[in-house]
Coordinates of C-alpha atoms in Angstrom, one line a residue:
M1 CA -13.0 -36.2 7.9
T2 CA -11.2 -39.5 8.1
S3 CA -8.0 -38.2 10.1
E4 CA -7.8 -39.5 13.5
T5 CA -5.9 -36.5 14.8
V6 CA -6.0 -32.7 14.3
F7 CA -2.9 -30.5 14.6
V8 CA -3.5 -26.9 15.4
A9 CA -0.3 -24.9 14.4
T10 CA 1.4 -21.6 14.4
C11 CA 4.7 -20.7 12.6
D12 CA 7.3 -19.2 14.9
L13 CA 10.0 -16.8 14.7
A14 CA 12.3 -19.6 13.6
A15 CA 9.9 -20.6 10.8
Q16 CA 9.2 -23.9 12.6
L17 CA 5.7 -25.1 12.6
R18 CA 4.6 -25.9 16.2
G19 CA 1.4 -26.6 17.8
R20 CA -0.8 -29.2 19.6
A21 CA -2.6 -32.3 18.3
V22 CA -6.3 -33.2 19.4
P23 CA -8.5 -36.2 18.6
A24 CA -10.6 -35.7 15.6
A25 CA -13.7 -36.1 17.9
R26 CA -12.5 -32.9 19.5
L27 CA -12.5 -30.8 16.3
D28 CA -15.6 -28.7 17.0
P29 CA -14.7 -27.4 20.5
A30 CA -11.0 -26.9 19.1
L31 CA -12.3 -24.7 16.3
R32 CA -14.6 -22.8 18.9
T33 CA -12.2 -22.1 21.6
G34 CA -8.8 -23.2 20.3
V35 CA -6.2 -25.1 22.0
G36 CA -3.8 -24.0 24.8
W37 CA -0.6 -22.3 24.3
V38 CA 2.3 -20.4 26.1
P39 CA 3.8 -17.0 25.4
A40 CA 7.3 -18.2 26.1
D41 CA 6.8 -20.6 23.1
L42 CA 7.5 -17.8 20.9
A43 CA 11.1 -17.5 22.2
L44 CA 12.2 -20.8 20.8
N45 CA 15.0 -20.7 18.6
C46 CA 15.7 -22.9 15.5
F47 CA 17.7 -25.2 17.6
G48 CA 14.8 -25.9 20.0
A49 CA 16.0 -23.9 23.0
L50 CA 14.3 -21.0 24.7
A51 CA 16.3 -17.7 24.1
P52 CA 17.7 -16.2 27.3
G53 CA 16.2 -13.0 28.5
H54 CA 12.7 -13.3 26.6
L55 CA 9.9 -11.4 28.3
F56 CA 7.6 -14.0 29.2
G57 CA 9.0 -16.3 31.9
A58 CA 6.9 -19.3 33.1
V59 CA 3.7 -17.2 33.3
G60 CA 0.7 -16.6 30.9
D61 CA -1.7 -18.4 28.9
L62 CA -2.8 -18.0 25.2
R63 CA -5.2 -20.0 22.8
L64 CA -4.2 -21.2 19.2
L65 CA -7.4 -20.4 17.4
P66 CA -7.7 -22.2 14.2
D67 CA -8.6 -20.5 11.0
P68 CA -11.1 -23.0 9.4
A69 CA -10.0 -21.7 6.0
T70 CA -6.5 -23.1 6.4
A71 CA -7.6 -26.8 6.8
L72 CA -5.3 -29.2 5.1
D73 CA -5.6 -32.9 5.1
V74 CA -2.5 -34.9 5.0
G75 CA -3.5 -38.3 3.8
E76 CA -2.8 -41.7 5.2
D77 CA 0.2 -43.4 3.8
G78 CA 0.7 -47.1 4.5
D79 CA 0.9 -47.5 8.3
V80 CA 1.1 -43.7 8.7
P81 CA -2.4 -42.4 9.5
G82 CA -3.9 -39.1 8.0
T83 CA -4.0 -35.8 9.9
R84 CA -5.7 -32.7 9.4
V85 CA -3.8 -29.3 10.1
Y86 CA -5.0 -26.1 10.8
L87 CA -2.9 -22.7 11.0
A88 CA -4.0 -20.7 13.9
D89 CA -4.0 -17.2 15.2
Q90 CA -2.7 -16.6 18.7
T91 CA -5.2 -14.9 21.1
D92 CA -5.8 -14.3 24.7
L93 CA -8.2 -16.2 26.7
H94 CA -11.1 -13.9 25.3
G95 CA -10.2 -14.5 21.8
R96 CA -8.6 -11.0 21.3
P97 CA -5.3 -11.0 19.1
W98 CA -2.1 -11.3 20.9
A99 CA 0.6 -8.8 20.1
G100 CA 3.2 -11.4 19.7
C101 CA 1.3 -13.5 17.0
P102 CA 3.2 -13.1 13.6
R103 CA 0.1 -14.0 11.7
N104 CA -1.6 -11.2 13.5
F105 CA 1.2 -9.0 12.5
L106 CA 0.6 -9.7 8.8
S107 CA -3.3 -9.4 9.2
R108 CA -2.7 -5.7 10.5
A109 CA -0.3 -4.9 7.7
L110 CA -2.9 -6.2 5.1
D111 CA -5.7 -4.1 6.8
D112 CA -3.6 -1.0 6.4
L113 CA -2.8 -1.7 2.9
R114 CA -6.6 -2.1 2.2
A115 CA -7.3 1.1 4.0
A116 CA -4.7 2.6 1.3
G117 CA -7.1 1.3 -1.4
L118 CA -4.7 -1.8 -2.3
R119 CA -4.6 -5.5 -2.1
I120 CA -1.5 -7.7 -2.7
H121 CA -1.1 -10.9 -4.5
A122 CA 2.0 -13.0 -4.0
S123 CA 3.8 -16.4 -4.3
F124 CA 6.7 -17.7 -2.5
E125 CA 9.2 -19.5 -4.8
H126 CA 10.9 -22.4 -3.0
E127 CA 14.1 -24.0 -3.6
F128 CA 15.4 -27.1 -1.7
M129 CA 17.8 -29.9 -1.8
L130 CA 16.6 -33.6 -2.2
G131 CA 19.2 -36.2 -1.2
G132 CA 19.5 -39.6 -2.8
Q133 CA 19.7 -38.2 -6.2
P134 CA 22.3 -39.0 -8.9
N135 CA 24.6 -36.3 -10.1
L136 CA 22.8 -35.6 -13.3
P137 CA 22.8 -32.2 -15.4
P138 CA 21.0 -29.2 -14.1
F139 CA 17.6 -28.3 -15.3
S140 CA 17.7 -31.6 -17.4
F141 CA 15.0 -34.1 -18.1
Q142 CA 17.2 -36.8 -16.8
R143 CA 17.2 -35.3 -13.4
L144 CA 13.4 -34.6 -13.5
R145 CA 12.9 -38.2 -14.1
A146 CA 15.4 -39.6 -11.8
A147 CA 13.3 -37.9 -9.1
E148 CA 10.4 -39.7 -9.7
P149 CA 8.1 -40.8 -8.4
F150 CA 8.7 -38.2 -5.8
G151 CA 8.1 -35.2 -8.1
T152 CA 4.8 -36.3 -9.4
E153 CA 3.6 -37.3 -5.8
L154 CA 4.6 -33.9 -4.6
V155 CA 2.6 -32.0 -7.2
T156 CA -0.4 -34.3 -6.5
V157 CA -0.1 -33.8 -2.8
L158 CA 0.1 -30.2 -3.2
A159 CA -2.9 -30.0 -5.8
E160 CA -5.0 -32.1 -3.5
A161 CA -4.4 -29.8 -0.7
G162 CA -5.5 -26.8 -2.6
L163 CA -2.2 -25.2 -2.8
E164 CA -2.2 -24.8 -6.7
P165 CA 1.2 -25.9 -7.8
E166 CA 2.3 -24.1 -10.8
C167 CA 5.9 -25.3 -11.7
W168 CA 8.1 -28.2 -10.7
L169 CA 11.7 -28.2 -12.0
P170 CA 15.1 -29.4 -11.5
E171 CA 17.3 -26.6 -10.6
Y172 CA 21.0 -25.8 -10.8
G173 CA 22.6 -27.2 -7.8
T174 CA 23.3 -30.8 -7.0
G175 CA 20.0 -32.4 -5.9
Q176 CA 18.3 -29.0 -6.0
F177 CA 14.7 -28.6 -7.0
E178 CA 12.1 -25.7 -7.2
I179 CA 8.5 -25.7 -6.5
T180 CA 6.3 -22.7 -7.3
L181 CA 2.6 -22.1 -6.5
R182 CA 0.0 -19.8 -8.2
P183 CA -0.2 -16.2 -6.8
A184 CA -2.7 -15.8 -4.2
P185 CA -4.1 -13.0 -1.9
G186 CA -1.7 -11.9 0.8
M187 CA -2.6 -14.1 3.8
V188 CA -3.4 -17.1 1.6
S189 CA 0.0 -16.8 0.0
A190 CA 1.8 -16.8 3.2
D191 CA -0.2 -19.6 4.7
R192 CA 0.5 -21.7 1.6
A193 CA 4.2 -21.1 1.9
I194 CA 4.3 -22.4 5.6
L195 CA 2.2 -25.6 4.6
L196 CA 4.3 -26.2 1.4
R197 CA 7.4 -26.7 3.3
E198 CA 5.8 -29.2 5.7
L199 CA 4.2 -31.1 2.9
V200 CA 7.5 -31.5 1.0
R201 CA 9.3 -32.5 4.3
D202 CA 6.5 -34.9 5.2
L203 CA 6.5 -36.7 1.7
A204 CA 10.3 -36.8 1.7
R205 CA 10.4 -38.3 5.1
R206 CA 7.9 -41.0 4.1
R207 CA 9.9 -41.7 1.1
G208 CA 13.2 -42.2 3.1
L209 CA 14.7 -39.1 1.4
P210 CA 16.7 -36.4 3.1
V211 CA 15.5 -32.9 2.3
T212 CA 16.6 -29.5 3.4
F213 CA 15.3 -25.8 2.6
V214 CA 18.8 -24.5 4.4
P215 CA 20.1 -21.3 2.6
L216 CA 23.3 -23.3 1.7
T217 CA 24.3 -26.9 2.3
D218 CA 28.0 -26.1 1.4
P219 CA 29.5 -22.6 1.6
A220 CA 31.0 -23.3 -2.0
G221 CA 27.8 -24.5 -3.4
V222 CA 24.3 -23.3 -4.6
G223 CA 21.9 -21.4 -2.4
N224 CA 18.5 -22.2 -1.8
G225 CA 16.1 -18.9 -1.8
V226 CA 12.6 -18.1 -1.2
H227 CA 11.9 -15.4 -3.7
V228 CA 8.7 -13.4 -3.0
H229 CA 6.8 -12.5 -6.2
F230 CA 4.2 -9.9 -5.6
S231 CA 1.7 -7.5 -7.3
L232 CA -0.6 -4.8 -6.2
R233 CA -4.3 -4.4 -7.1
D234 CA -7.0 -2.0 -6.5
T235 CA -10.1 -2.4 -4.5
E236 CA -11.8 -3.9 -7.6
G237 CA -9.1 -6.3 -8.1
Q238 CA -7.6 -4.5 -11.2
P239 CA -3.7 -4.4 -11.5
V240 CA -2.1 -1.0 -10.7
M241 CA 1.6 -1.6 -11.3
Y242 CA 1.7 -1.1 -15.0
D243 CA 2.7 2.0 -17.0
P244 CA 4.1 1.2 -20.6
D245 CA 5.8 4.7 -20.7
A246 CA 7.5 4.6 -17.4
P247 CA 11.1 3.1 -16.5
G248 CA 10.8 -0.5 -16.1
R249 CA 7.1 -0.1 -17.0
L250 CA 6.5 0.5 -13.3
S251 CA 3.6 2.9 -12.6
S252 CA 4.6 5.6 -10.2
L253 CA 2.6 3.9 -7.2
A254 CA 4.6 0.5 -7.9
A255 CA 7.9 2.4 -8.0
R256 CA 7.3 4.4 -4.8
F257 CA 6.2 0.9 -3.1
A258 CA 9.6 -0.4 -4.4
G259 CA 11.4 2.5 -3.0
G260 CA 10.2 1.8 0.4
I261 CA 11.5 -1.5 0.4
L262 CA 14.8 -0.5 -0.8
R263 CA 15.0 2.4 1.7
H264 CA 14.6 0.1 4.5
A265 CA 16.3 -3.0 3.1
R266 CA 19.2 -3.3 5.5
A267 CA 16.8 -3.7 8.4
L268 CA 14.4 -5.9 6.4
A269 CA 17.2 -8.4 5.8
A270 CA 17.2 -9.3 9.5
I271 CA 13.6 -10.5 9.1
T272 CA 13.6 -12.0 5.5
A273 CA 17.1 -13.7 5.9
P274 CA 17.1 -14.2 9.8
N275 CA 19.7 -17.2 10.2
P276 CA 23.7 -16.9 10.7
A277 CA 23.7 -19.0 7.6
S278 CA 21.6 -16.8 5.3
Y279 CA 24.6 -14.3 4.8
L280 CA 26.7 -17.0 3.4
R281 CA 24.3 -16.9 0.3
L282 CA 23.6 -13.2 0.2
T283 CA 26.7 -12.4 -1.7
P284 CA 27.3 -11.1 -5.2
H285 CA 27.4 -13.6 -8.2
R286 CA 25.1 -16.0 -6.4
W287 CA 22.2 -15.0 -8.2
S288 CA 20.6 -14.2 -4.7
A289 CA 20.8 -10.4 -4.0
G290 CA 23.9 -8.8 -5.0
G291 CA 23.0 -5.3 -4.0
I292 CA 20.2 -2.9 -2.9
F293 CA 18.7 -1.8 -6.1
L294 CA 15.8 -2.3 -8.5
A295 CA 16.3 -3.7 -12.0
E296 CA 14.6 -5.2 -14.9
R297 CA 15.0 -8.8 -15.2
N298 CA 18.2 -8.9 -13.2
R299 CA 18.7 -11.8 -10.8
E300 CA 21.4 -9.9 -8.8
A301 CA 18.9 -7.3 -7.8
L302 CA 17.3 -7.0 -4.5
L303 CA 14.1 -6.0 -6.3
R304 CA 13.7 -7.7 -9.8
V305 CA 11.0 -6.3 -12.3
A306 CA 10.0 -9.8 -13.6
P307 CA 9.5 -10.3 -17.2
A308 CA 6.0 -10.0 -18.6
V309 CA 5.1 -12.3 -21.6
E310 CA 3.3 -10.8 -24.7
I311 CA 3.0 -13.9 -26.7
G312 CA -0.3 -14.5 -28.2
G313 CA -1.6 -11.4 -27.0
A314 CA -1.1 -11.9 -23.4
D315 CA -1.7 -8.7 -21.3
P316 CA 1.5 -7.3 -19.6
A317 CA -0.5 -5.3 -17.2
A318 CA -2.0 -8.2 -15.6
Q319 CA 1.5 -10.1 -15.3
L320 CA 3.6 -7.3 -14.2
H321 CA 5.2 -7.9 -10.6
L322 CA 8.3 -7.4 -8.6
E323 CA 10.4 -10.2 -7.1
Y324 CA 12.1 -9.8 -3.7
R325 CA 15.0 -12.0 -3.7
A326 CA 16.8 -11.6 -0.2
A327 CA 14.4 -14.2 1.7
D328 CA 15.0 -17.8 2.5
A329 CA 13.1 -20.6 4.4
T330 CA 14.6 -19.7 7.7
A331 CA 12.2 -16.8 7.7
N332 CA 8.7 -16.9 8.9
P333 CA 6.5 -16.0 5.7
W334 CA 4.0 -14.0 7.8
L335 CA 6.6 -11.7 8.8
V336 CA 8.4 -11.6 5.5
L337 CA 5.3 -10.4 3.7
A338 CA 4.2 -8.1 6.5
V339 CA 7.5 -6.1 6.2
L340 CA 7.4 -6.0 2.6
V341 CA 3.9 -4.5 2.7
R342 CA 4.9 -2.2 5.7
A343 CA 7.9 -1.0 3.7
G344 CA 5.9 -0.5 0.6
L345 CA 3.4 1.6 2.4
A346 CA 6.3 3.8 4.0
G347 CA 7.5 4.3 0.4
L348 CA 4.1 5.4 -0.8
A349 CA 3.8 8.0 2.0
D350 CA 7.5 9.3 1.2
G351 CA 6.8 9.5 -2.5
E352 CA 10.5 9.1 -3.7
L353 CA 10.9 7.4 -6.9
P354 CA 13.9 5.0 -6.9
R355 CA 16.1 4.5 -10.0
V356 CA 15.0 1.5 -12.2
W357 CA 18.1 0.0 -13.9
P358 CA 17.7 -1.5 -17.3
E359 CA 18.5 -5.0 -18.1
T360 CA 21.5 -3.9 -19.8
V361 CA 23.2 -2.3 -16.7
T362 CA 26.8 -3.5 -15.9
E363 CA 28.3 -4.5 -12.8
S364 CA 30.7 -1.4 -12.8
E365 CA 27.6 0.8 -13.1
L366 CA 26.0 -0.8 -9.9
A367 CA 29.2 -0.5 -8.0
T368 CA 27.9 2.5 -6.0
E369 CA 24.7 0.9 -5.1
P370 CA 24.5 -0.1 -1.3
S371 CA 25.0 -3.7 -0.2
L372 CA 23.0 -5.8 2.2
P373 CA 24.4 -6.5 5.6
G374 CA 27.4 -8.8 5.5
D375 CA 26.2 -11.0 8.5
L376 CA 23.4 -11.3 10.8
T377 CA 25.0 -9.3 13.5
E378 CA 25.1 -6.4 11.2
A379 CA 21.5 -7.1 10.0
L380 CA 20.3 -7.0 13.5
A381 CA 22.1 -3.9 14.3
A382 CA 20.6 -2.2 11.1
L383 CA 17.1 -3.4 12.3
E384 CA 17.6 -2.0 15.8
A385 CA 18.8 1.3 14.4
D386 CA 15.8 1.8 11.8
T387 CA 13.2 3.6 13.9
V388 CA 10.6 3.4 11.3
V389 CA 10.9 -0.5 11.0
R390 CA 11.0 -0.8 14.7
G391 CA 7.7 1.2 15.0
W392 CA 5.9 -1.5 13.1
F393 CA 6.4 -4.1 15.7
P394 CA 4.7 -4.6 19.1
E395 CA 7.4 -4.8 21.9
E396 CA 6.5 -8.5 22.6
L397 CA 7.3 -9.5 18.8
F398 CA 10.3 -7.2 18.3
S399 CA 12.3 -7.9 21.5
T400 CA 11.6 -11.7 21.4
F401 CA 12.7 -11.7 17.7
L402 CA 16.0 -10.2 18.7
A403 CA 16.5 -12.5 21.7
V404 CA 15.9 -15.6 19.3
R405 CA 18.2 -14.4 16.8
R406 CA 21.0 -13.7 19.3
A407 CA 20.6 -17.2 20.8
E408 CA 21.0 -18.7 17.5
L409 CA 24.2 -16.7 17.0
E410 CA 25.5 -17.8 20.3
T411 CA 24.7 -21.3 19.5
V412 CA 26.8 -21.4 16.3
A413 CA 29.6 -19.1 17.6
G414 CA 33.1 -20.5 16.7
L415 CA 31.7 -22.9 14.0
S416 CA 33.5 -22.9 10.6
D417 CA 31.1 -22.0 7.5
V418 CA 30.9 -25.6 6.6
E419 CA 29.9 -26.8 10.2
L420 CA 27.2 -23.9 10.3
C421 CA 25.7 -25.0 7.1
E422 CA 25.7 -28.6 8.3
K423 CA 24.2 -27.8 11.5
V424 CA 21.4 -25.4 10.0
A425 CA 20.7 -27.9 7.2
R426 CA 19.5 -30.5 9.9
V427 CA 17.0 -28.1 11.2
Y428 CA 15.4 -26.7 7.9

């Protein structure tokens, strides 16, 4: 490797990449035994302060143990040297998984999914605002070209990092762009989501362009979501979600999996949209998530049955998947995917089939469908009240999550919606 430093990192409850750097000459021992870490670091909120009342105090020691498969080289650029980044699991001093580790939380959920004979493939679709852009038409070639060379450089950086970029496009909002990656196995998809955000920020910073993944830059403006596309496969890697004769062409297994997500949706929102600013975006008519329902090709649905192309003989069974639309970049991708998996498994156990609304459904027909929480306080109350969801979490993780969120609420108390968006945008 040509990098002079290695950054060993975790993604915390505020979706911030934090860790420690070591000289490249120390890579081998870092891979073997990790680098030092502190339990209280889990309690950092998005504004950089420790949440009051967290469990850990000033005691305890952990290790950040790098996963070699996550190695990512951020190349040198002018006077800026290159760096190698590793995502890490948090362990005790014997290498045993720590209960507060978000990555371990996802790992255990994926283990239970495999025990049920299933695998998940996913892709996190990111939207963000890039500053310094002229006011050009949405989705236009003009806007795409005006963002050059940033766009081409970003796609190149992602491809060279092995993240498999799939689509780069100018979006609807002023200065808004979207980048998608190819679907990947569960843990890989969440790791890539974390790394993608950092690569976008790093490139924008080096090019002197402000960038933010904040859910809303302006309460009256267009929101930035992180839509989670996912499909289920059996142990042989074959798709299991397609039934041409079922509503939405969803197999019974896929529908029951979706039903679990719908049933626990109000609690899940606290995990997948965990910032006070998140709920300014999650309102009807924003194409975010206007209600807790499952529908074909409907961008107001919490769960959307994504379209399957049949042009040129393409196989719909291999393409059919669901899209969860109530997530944003203030959420930790490991936690997001883990709770979707856990809720889906609960749905499989319950066996209840949800209604699949057709593409032709009207707003009046959906009026009786339940709504997402109206703000973070309501979402946290729903999370605490849902004993099933609470049961998925170790106490270290659950109580610290609540402490972090409440500390963020306290920090922004009294701000106007405009001030809230501005403050959160500076973080994300």
